[in-house]
Amino acid sequence: MTRKGIILAGGSGTRLYPITATISKQLLPVYNKPMVYYPLSMLMLAGIREVLIISTPDDLPSFRQLFGDGKALGMSFEYAVQKEPRGLAEAFIIGESFLDGSPSCLVLGDNILYGNTVGSVMKKASDRSEGAIIFGYPVKDPRRFGVVEFDSQWNVLSIEEKPEQPKSMHAVPGVYFYDSQAPTLAKQVRPSQRGELEITSLNQMYLQQKKLMVEVFGRGVAWFDTGTHHSLLQAANFVETIEERQGMMIGCIEEIAYANQWICSDTLLESAKKLGRSTYSDYLKQIAQD
């Protein structure tokens, strides 16, 4: 069965600036494109064409205006509301009818992963039909994240949410692959002390079933959780450096759709035309002509 994707974007806990109190953080630019393009590109690299975007009642119209029905990317987009930020696991309850028994991939709207192996790792995880696959990424201060503990053979021993005394240095980035039972298990998650349905609790359920796998990213892969002013600036500077040096864009969703043969060169040029005069538009035109 074809895997479907969910992007969880927005929520009252994600505002960065008072001046953007009416703008979702995921619609703010990271260098030269909206932040949400980067997690969407991860779904596309995994071969996922059907996507549900979950956001607040205030923000959802902006996402709908940005992406429409997805046909310009050779994809299909649907939209759903999360009225309050009640936790990541609630995405599977909200999206149950959209998933309709399909396996899924949840990505957070403010996460960016970049590296030569990211695309192949996403595709491999997407092709797996049973259990759950999450990722581990070494960080300097894991206390701000979900943390996964391994044995000497890299088997998962435990996973904890924002522990005061982390059992490893490996944080869990906001990309999660699950089989068809995710909505059923999500309904069994009880609110944490923060009053949220934690994604870590869902992962623990898969771990108890011995169906949780973790792929560890090492050197050569960059991960940004752009939840702070500092990390947002870091991400923008990183994207600028890579793109200016290599001449290739990170997270260009039209380019990925074209490479996946979901759209033709005429559709690519039409998207470029709608963007007007910009370096992003010029980049799409160059791709269509190559």
Tab-separated table of C-alpha atoms in Angstrom, residues 10-290:
chain	number	residue	atom	x	y	z
A	10	GLY	CA	2.015	25.594	13.152
A	11	GLY	CA	0.676	25.673	16.677
A	12	SER	CA	0.806	28.390	19.305
A	13	GLY	CA	4.068	27.070	20.701
A	14	THR	CA	5.977	27.723	17.461
A	15	ARG	CA	5.970	31.532	17.238
A	16	LEU	CA	9.405	33.088	17.049
A	17	TYR	CA	8.741	36.789	16.904
A	18	PRO	CA	6.025	39.084	18.298
A	19	ILE	CA	5.835	40.787	14.916
A	20	THR	CA	4.894	37.484	13.246
A	21	ALA	CA	2.148	36.650	15.707
A	22	THR	CA	-0.233	36.166	12.798
A	23	ILE	CA	2.191	34.241	10.588
A	24	SER	CA	3.085	30.580	10.946
A	25	LYS	CA	6.778	30.071	11.522
A	26	GLN	CA	6.780	27.439	8.771
A	27	LEU	CA	5.868	30.123	6.234
A	28	LEU	CA	8.842	32.291	7.155
A	29	PRO	CA	11.724	32.059	4.679
A	30	VAL	CA	14.843	30.035	5.333
A	31	TYR	CA	17.148	31.963	3.014
A	32	ASN	CA	15.197	31.974	-0.270
A	33	LYS	CA	12.157	29.753	0.227
A	34	PRO	CA	9.480	29.049	2.842
A	35	MET	CA	10.591	26.859	5.711
A	36	VAL	CA	7.881	24.294	4.930
A	37	TYR	CA	9.524	23.537	1.564
A	38	TYR	CA	12.349	21.691	3.321
A	39	PRO	CA	10.268	19.069	5.194
A	40	LEU	CA	8.022	18.701	2.142
A	41	SER	CA	11.107	17.950	0.071
A	42	MET	CA	11.931	15.079	2.445
A	43	LEU	CA	8.548	13.489	1.767
A	44	MET	CA	9.081	13.934	-1.958
A	45	LEU	CA	12.537	12.357	-1.799
A	46	ALA	CA	10.867	9.370	-0.122
A	47	GLY	CA	8.552	9.072	-3.131
A	48	ILE	CA	5.448	10.254	-1.250
A	49	ARG	CA	2.874	12.061	-3.402
A	50	GLU	CA	-0.178	12.285	-1.129
A	51	VAL	CA	0.275	14.783	1.708
A	52	LEU	CA	-1.881	16.096	4.537
A	53	ILE	CA	-0.897	19.457	6.022
A	54	ILE	CA	-2.093	19.967	9.596
A	55	SER	CA	-2.001	23.436	11.074
A	56	THR	CA	-3.983	25.960	13.099
A	57	PRO	CA	-7.278	27.486	11.913
A	58	ASP	CA	-5.492	30.818	11.370
A	59	ASP	CA	-2.538	29.402	9.444
A	60	LEU	CA	-4.181	26.734	7.303
A	61	PRO	CA	-5.573	29.133	4.654
A	62	SER	CA	-2.023	30.390	3.992
A	63	PHE	CA	-0.762	26.860	3.408
A	64	ARG	CA	-3.724	26.155	1.146
A	65	GLN	CA	-2.971	29.314	-0.834
A	66	LEU	CA	0.697	28.314	-1.150
A	67	PHE	CA	0.201	24.710	-2.305
A	68	GLY	CA	-3.403	24.419	-3.491
A	69	ASP	CA	-4.356	20.873	-4.411
A	70	GLY	CA	-0.752	19.933	-5.221
A	71	LYS	CA	-1.290	19.332	-8.933
A	72	ALA	CA	1.443	21.825	-9.860
A	73	LEU	CA	3.864	19.363	-8.226
A	74	GLY	CA	2.195	16.224	-9.563
A	75	MET	CA	0.973	15.566	-6.040
A	76	SER	CA	-2.219	15.599	-3.988
A	77	PHE	CA	-2.603	17.861	-0.946
A	78	GLU	CA	-5.265	17.839	1.733
A	79	TYR	CA	-5.582	20.032	4.823
A	80	ALA	CA	-6.753	19.567	8.410
A	81	VAL	CA	-6.942	21.681	11.545
A	82	GLN	CA	-5.232	21.119	14.896
A	83	LYS	CA	-7.090	23.569	17.113
A	84	GLU	CA	-4.607	23.392	19.987
A	85	PRO	CA	-0.984	22.141	20.121
A	86	ARG	CA	-1.849	18.858	21.847
A	87	GLY	CA	1.232	16.941	20.747
A	88	LEU	CA	2.746	15.343	17.680
A	89	ALA	CA	1.022	11.987	18.102
A	90	GLU	CA	-2.350	13.709	17.657
A	91	ALA	CA	-1.444	14.142	13.986
A	92	PHE	CA	-2.338	10.483	13.424
A	93	ILE	CA	-5.704	10.876	15.114
A	94	ILE	CA	-6.489	13.970	13.061
A	95	GLY	CA	-5.194	12.308	9.908
A	96	GLU	CA	-6.738	8.868	10.382
A	97	SER	CA	-9.339	9.225	7.622
A	98	PHE	CA	-6.719	10.677	5.258
A	99	LEU	CA	-4.363	7.754	5.888
A	100	ASP	CA	-7.200	5.231	5.436
A	101	GLY	CA	-5.076	2.281	6.528
A	102	SER	CA	-1.929	3.356	4.674
A	103	PRO	CA	1.552	3.501	6.188
A	104	SER	CA	2.701	7.044	6.834
A	105	CYS	CA	5.554	9.455	7.290
A	106	LEU	CA	5.207	12.379	9.668
A	107	VAL	CA	7.548	15.340	9.266
A	108	LEU	CA	7.610	18.459	11.396
A	109	GLY	CA	7.244	21.711	9.513
A	110	ASP	CA	10.323	23.294	11.098
A	111	ASN	CA	12.851	20.492	10.525
A	112	ILE	CA	15.544	20.506	7.839
A	113	LEU	CA	17.733	17.520	6.934
A	114	TYR	CA	20.408	17.822	4.285
A	115	GLY	CA	23.134	15.497	3.079
A	116	ASN	CA	24.185	13.290	0.202
A	117	THR	CA	22.583	10.190	1.741
A	118	VAL	CA	19.326	11.721	2.996
A	119	GLY	CA	17.324	10.946	-0.145
A	120	SER	CA	18.342	7.274	-0.293
A	121	VAL	CA	17.758	6.827	3.440
A	122	MET	CA	14.264	8.364	3.141
A	123	LYS	CA	13.414	6.093	0.206
A	124	LYS	CA	14.672	2.996	2.006
A	125	ALA	CA	12.627	3.812	5.091
A	126	SER	CA	9.552	4.469	2.952
A	127	ASP	CA	9.869	1.078	1.263
A	128	ARG	CA	9.696	-0.754	4.598
A	129	SER	CA	6.153	-2.031	5.169
A	130	GLU	CA	6.144	-3.034	8.847
A	131	GLY	CA	6.989	-1.341	12.123
A	132	ALA	CA	8.394	2.128	12.694
A	133	ILE	CA	11.600	3.787	11.587
A	134	ILE	CA	12.947	6.885	13.291
A	135	PHE	CA	16.375	8.498	13.127
A	136	GLY	CA	19.188	9.308	15.503
A	137	TYR	CA	21.403	12.348	15.171
A	138	PRO	CA	24.316	13.209	17.506
A	139	VAL	CA	23.897	16.601	19.178
A	140	LYS	CA	25.859	18.578	21.715
A	141	ASP	CA	22.919	19.079	24.090
A	142	PRO	CA	20.317	16.303	23.720
A	143	ARG	CA	18.193	17.492	26.659
A	144	ARG	CA	16.014	19.589	24.320
A	145	PHE	CA	14.949	16.590	22.240
A	146	GLY	CA	13.683	13.051	22.281
A	147	VAL	CA	16.735	10.879	22.994
A	148	VAL	CA	17.356	7.306	21.868
A	149	GLU	CA	19.670	4.882	23.719
A	150	PHE	CA	21.505	2.007	21.997
A	151	ASP	CA	23.453	-1.061	22.991
A	152	SER	CA	26.870	-1.877	21.530
A	153	GLN	CA	25.203	-3.379	18.437
A	154	TRP	CA	23.071	-0.264	17.836
A	155	ASN	CA	19.902	-1.989	18.968
A	156	VAL	CA	17.414	0.405	20.597
A	157	LEU	CA	17.240	0.101	24.385
A	158	SER	CA	15.106	3.105	25.290
A	159	ILE	CA	13.715	6.390	24.058
A	160	GLU	CA	12.932	9.360	26.292
A	161	GLU	CA	11.426	12.808	25.790
A	162	LYS	CA	13.647	15.739	26.863
A	163	PRO	CA	15.434	13.871	29.684
A	164	GLU	CA	17.375	15.796	32.305
A	165	GLN	CA	20.073	13.110	32.220
A	166	PRO	CA	20.247	11.794	28.650
A	167	LYS	CA	21.386	8.208	28.178
A	168	SER	CA	23.013	9.037	24.858
A	169	MET	CA	23.952	11.998	22.676
A	170	HIS	CA	21.557	10.946	19.904
A	171	ALA	CA	18.496	13.135	19.426
A	172	VAL	CA	15.517	12.103	17.302
A	173	PRO	CA	14.915	14.465	14.336
A	174	GLY	CA	11.345	15.286	13.380
A	175	VAL	CA	10.914	12.612	10.689
A	176	TYR	CA	8.993	9.452	11.562
A	177	PHE	CA	7.951	6.477	9.418
A	178	TYR	CA	5.121	4.231	10.679
A	179	ASP	CA	3.085	1.291	9.454
A	180	SER	CA	-0.705	1.289	9.247
A	181	GLN	CA	-1.300	0.828	12.995
A	182	ALA	CA	-0.042	4.340	13.952
A	183	PRO	CA	-3.537	5.918	14.309
A	184	THR	CA	-4.755	3.020	16.460
A	185	LEU	CA	-1.730	3.262	18.748
A	186	ALA	CA	-1.904	7.057	18.862
A	187	LYS	CA	-5.393	6.800	20.359
A	188	GLN	CA	-3.872	4.841	23.249
A	189	VAL	CA	-1.315	7.539	24.088
A	190	ARG	CA	-2.087	9.337	27.329
A	191	PRO	CA	-1.247	13.030	27.804
A	192	SER	CA	2.152	13.725	29.343
A	193	GLN	CA	2.828	16.133	32.183
A	194	ARG	CA	2.916	18.832	29.525
A	195	GLY	CA	-0.629	17.866	28.544
A	196	GLU	CA	0.496	16.618	25.132
A	197	LEU	CA	0.270	13.356	23.219
A	198	GLU	CA	4.001	12.791	22.869
A	199	ILE	CA	5.454	11.181	19.771
A	200	THR	CA	7.964	9.520	22.100
A	201	SER	CA	5.105	7.600	23.733
A	202	LEU	CA	4.068	6.288	20.315
A	203	ASN	CA	7.656	5.272	19.595
A	204	GLN	CA	7.818	3.488	22.941
A	205	MET	CA	4.804	1.408	21.935
A	206	TYR	CA	6.596	0.265	18.797
A	207	LEU	CA	9.690	-0.432	20.881
A	208	GLN	CA	7.658	-2.635	23.237
A	209	GLN	CA	6.430	-4.564	20.198
A	210	LYS	CA	10.064	-4.872	19.046
A	211	LYS	CA	9.089	-3.081	15.855
A	212	LEU	CA	11.085	0.125	16.261
A	213	MET	CA	14.150	0.656	14.095
A	214	VAL	CA	16.531	3.590	14.265
A	215	GLU	CA	18.763	4.775	11.428
A	216	VAL	CA	21.680	6.826	12.715
A	217	PHE	CA	22.872	9.832	10.753
A	218	GLY	CA	26.543	10.570	11.144
A	219	ARG	CA	29.060	12.945	9.622
A	220	GLY	CA	28.008	14.555	6.380
A	221	VAL	CA	24.361	15.102	7.309
A	222	ALA	CA	23.119	18.417	8.666
A	223	TRP	CA	19.964	18.662	10.779
A	224	PHE	CA	18.318	21.902	11.847
A	225	ASP	CA	15.386	22.100	14.230
A	226	THR	CA	14.576	25.741	13.578
A	227	GLY	CA	12.718	26.319	16.824
A	228	THR	CA	14.912	29.157	18.049
A	229	HIS	CA	16.147	32.425	16.577
A	230	HIS	CA	19.714	31.104	16.620
A	231	SER	CA	18.925	27.830	14.836
A	232	LEU	CA	16.802	29.638	12.228
A	233	LEU	CA	19.730	31.938	11.429
A	234	GLN	CA	22.123	28.976	11.327
A	235	ALA	CA	19.875	27.163	8.862
A	236	ALA	CA	19.562	30.193	6.579
A	237	ASN	CA	23.325	30.738	6.571
A	238	PHE	CA	23.922	27.053	5.861
A	239	VAL	CA	21.499	26.997	2.924
A	240	GLU	CA	23.020	30.170	1.483
A	241	THR	CA	26.551	28.769	1.721
A	242	ILE	CA	25.709	25.466	0.021
A	243	GLU	CA	23.625	27.023	-2.726
A	244	GLU	CA	26.070	29.812	-3.529
A	245	ARG	CA	29.028	27.433	-3.693
A	246	GLN	CA	27.361	24.587	-5.589
A	247	GLY	CA	24.828	26.449	-7.693
A	248	MET	CA	22.166	23.900	-6.689
A	249	MET	CA	19.193	24.587	-4.445
A	250	ILE	CA	18.265	22.755	-1.262
A	251	GLY	CA	14.595	21.943	-0.831
A	252	CYS	CA	13.478	23.074	-4.286
A	253	ILE	CA	10.205	21.163	-4.471
A	254	GLU	CA	9.586	21.802	-8.182
A	255	GLU	CA	13.031	20.430	-9.033
A	256	ILE	CA	12.370	17.262	-7.045
A	257	ALA	CA	8.953	16.819	-8.668
A	258	TYR	CA	10.591	17.173	-12.096
A	259	ALA	CA	13.390	14.732	-11.215
A	260	ASN	CA	10.756	12.258	-9.988
A	261	GLN	CA	8.977	12.648	-13.351
A	262	TRP	CA	5.822	13.825	-11.600
A	263	ILE	CA	5.721	16.957	-13.760
A	264	CYS	CA	6.980	17.853	-17.232
A	265	SER	CA	9.160	20.747	-18.347
A	266	ASP	CA	6.099	22.765	-19.429
A	267	THR	CA	4.656	22.539	-15.906
A	268	LEU	CA	8.037	23.522	-14.483
A	269	LEU	CA	8.174	26.591	-16.730
A	270	GLU	CA	4.624	27.514	-15.778
A	271	SER	CA	5.611	27.448	-12.100
A	272	ALA	CA	8.606	29.639	-12.881
A	273	LYS	CA	6.385	32.110	-14.736
A	274	LYS	CA	4.020	32.443	-11.764
A	275	LEU	CA	6.962	33.274	-9.481
A	276	GLY	CA	7.859	36.336	-11.517
A	277	ARG	CA	11.399	37.711	-11.590
A	278	SER	CA	13.502	36.010	-8.915
A	279	THR	CA	16.552	33.803	-8.548
A	280	TYR	CA	14.204	30.920	-7.671
A	281	SER	CA	12.293	31.411	-10.932
A	282	ASP	CA	15.529	31.638	-12.917
A	283	TYR	CA	16.689	28.384	-11.327
A	284	LEU	CA	13.525	26.552	-12.419
A	285	LYS	CA	13.903	27.881	-15.969
A	286	GLN	CA	17.480	26.635	-16.077
A	287	ILE	CA	16.421	23.158	-14.958
A	288	ALA	CA	13.675	23.005	-17.603
A	289	GLN	CA	16.148	23.941	-20.339
A	290	ASP	CA	18.907	21.506	-19.322
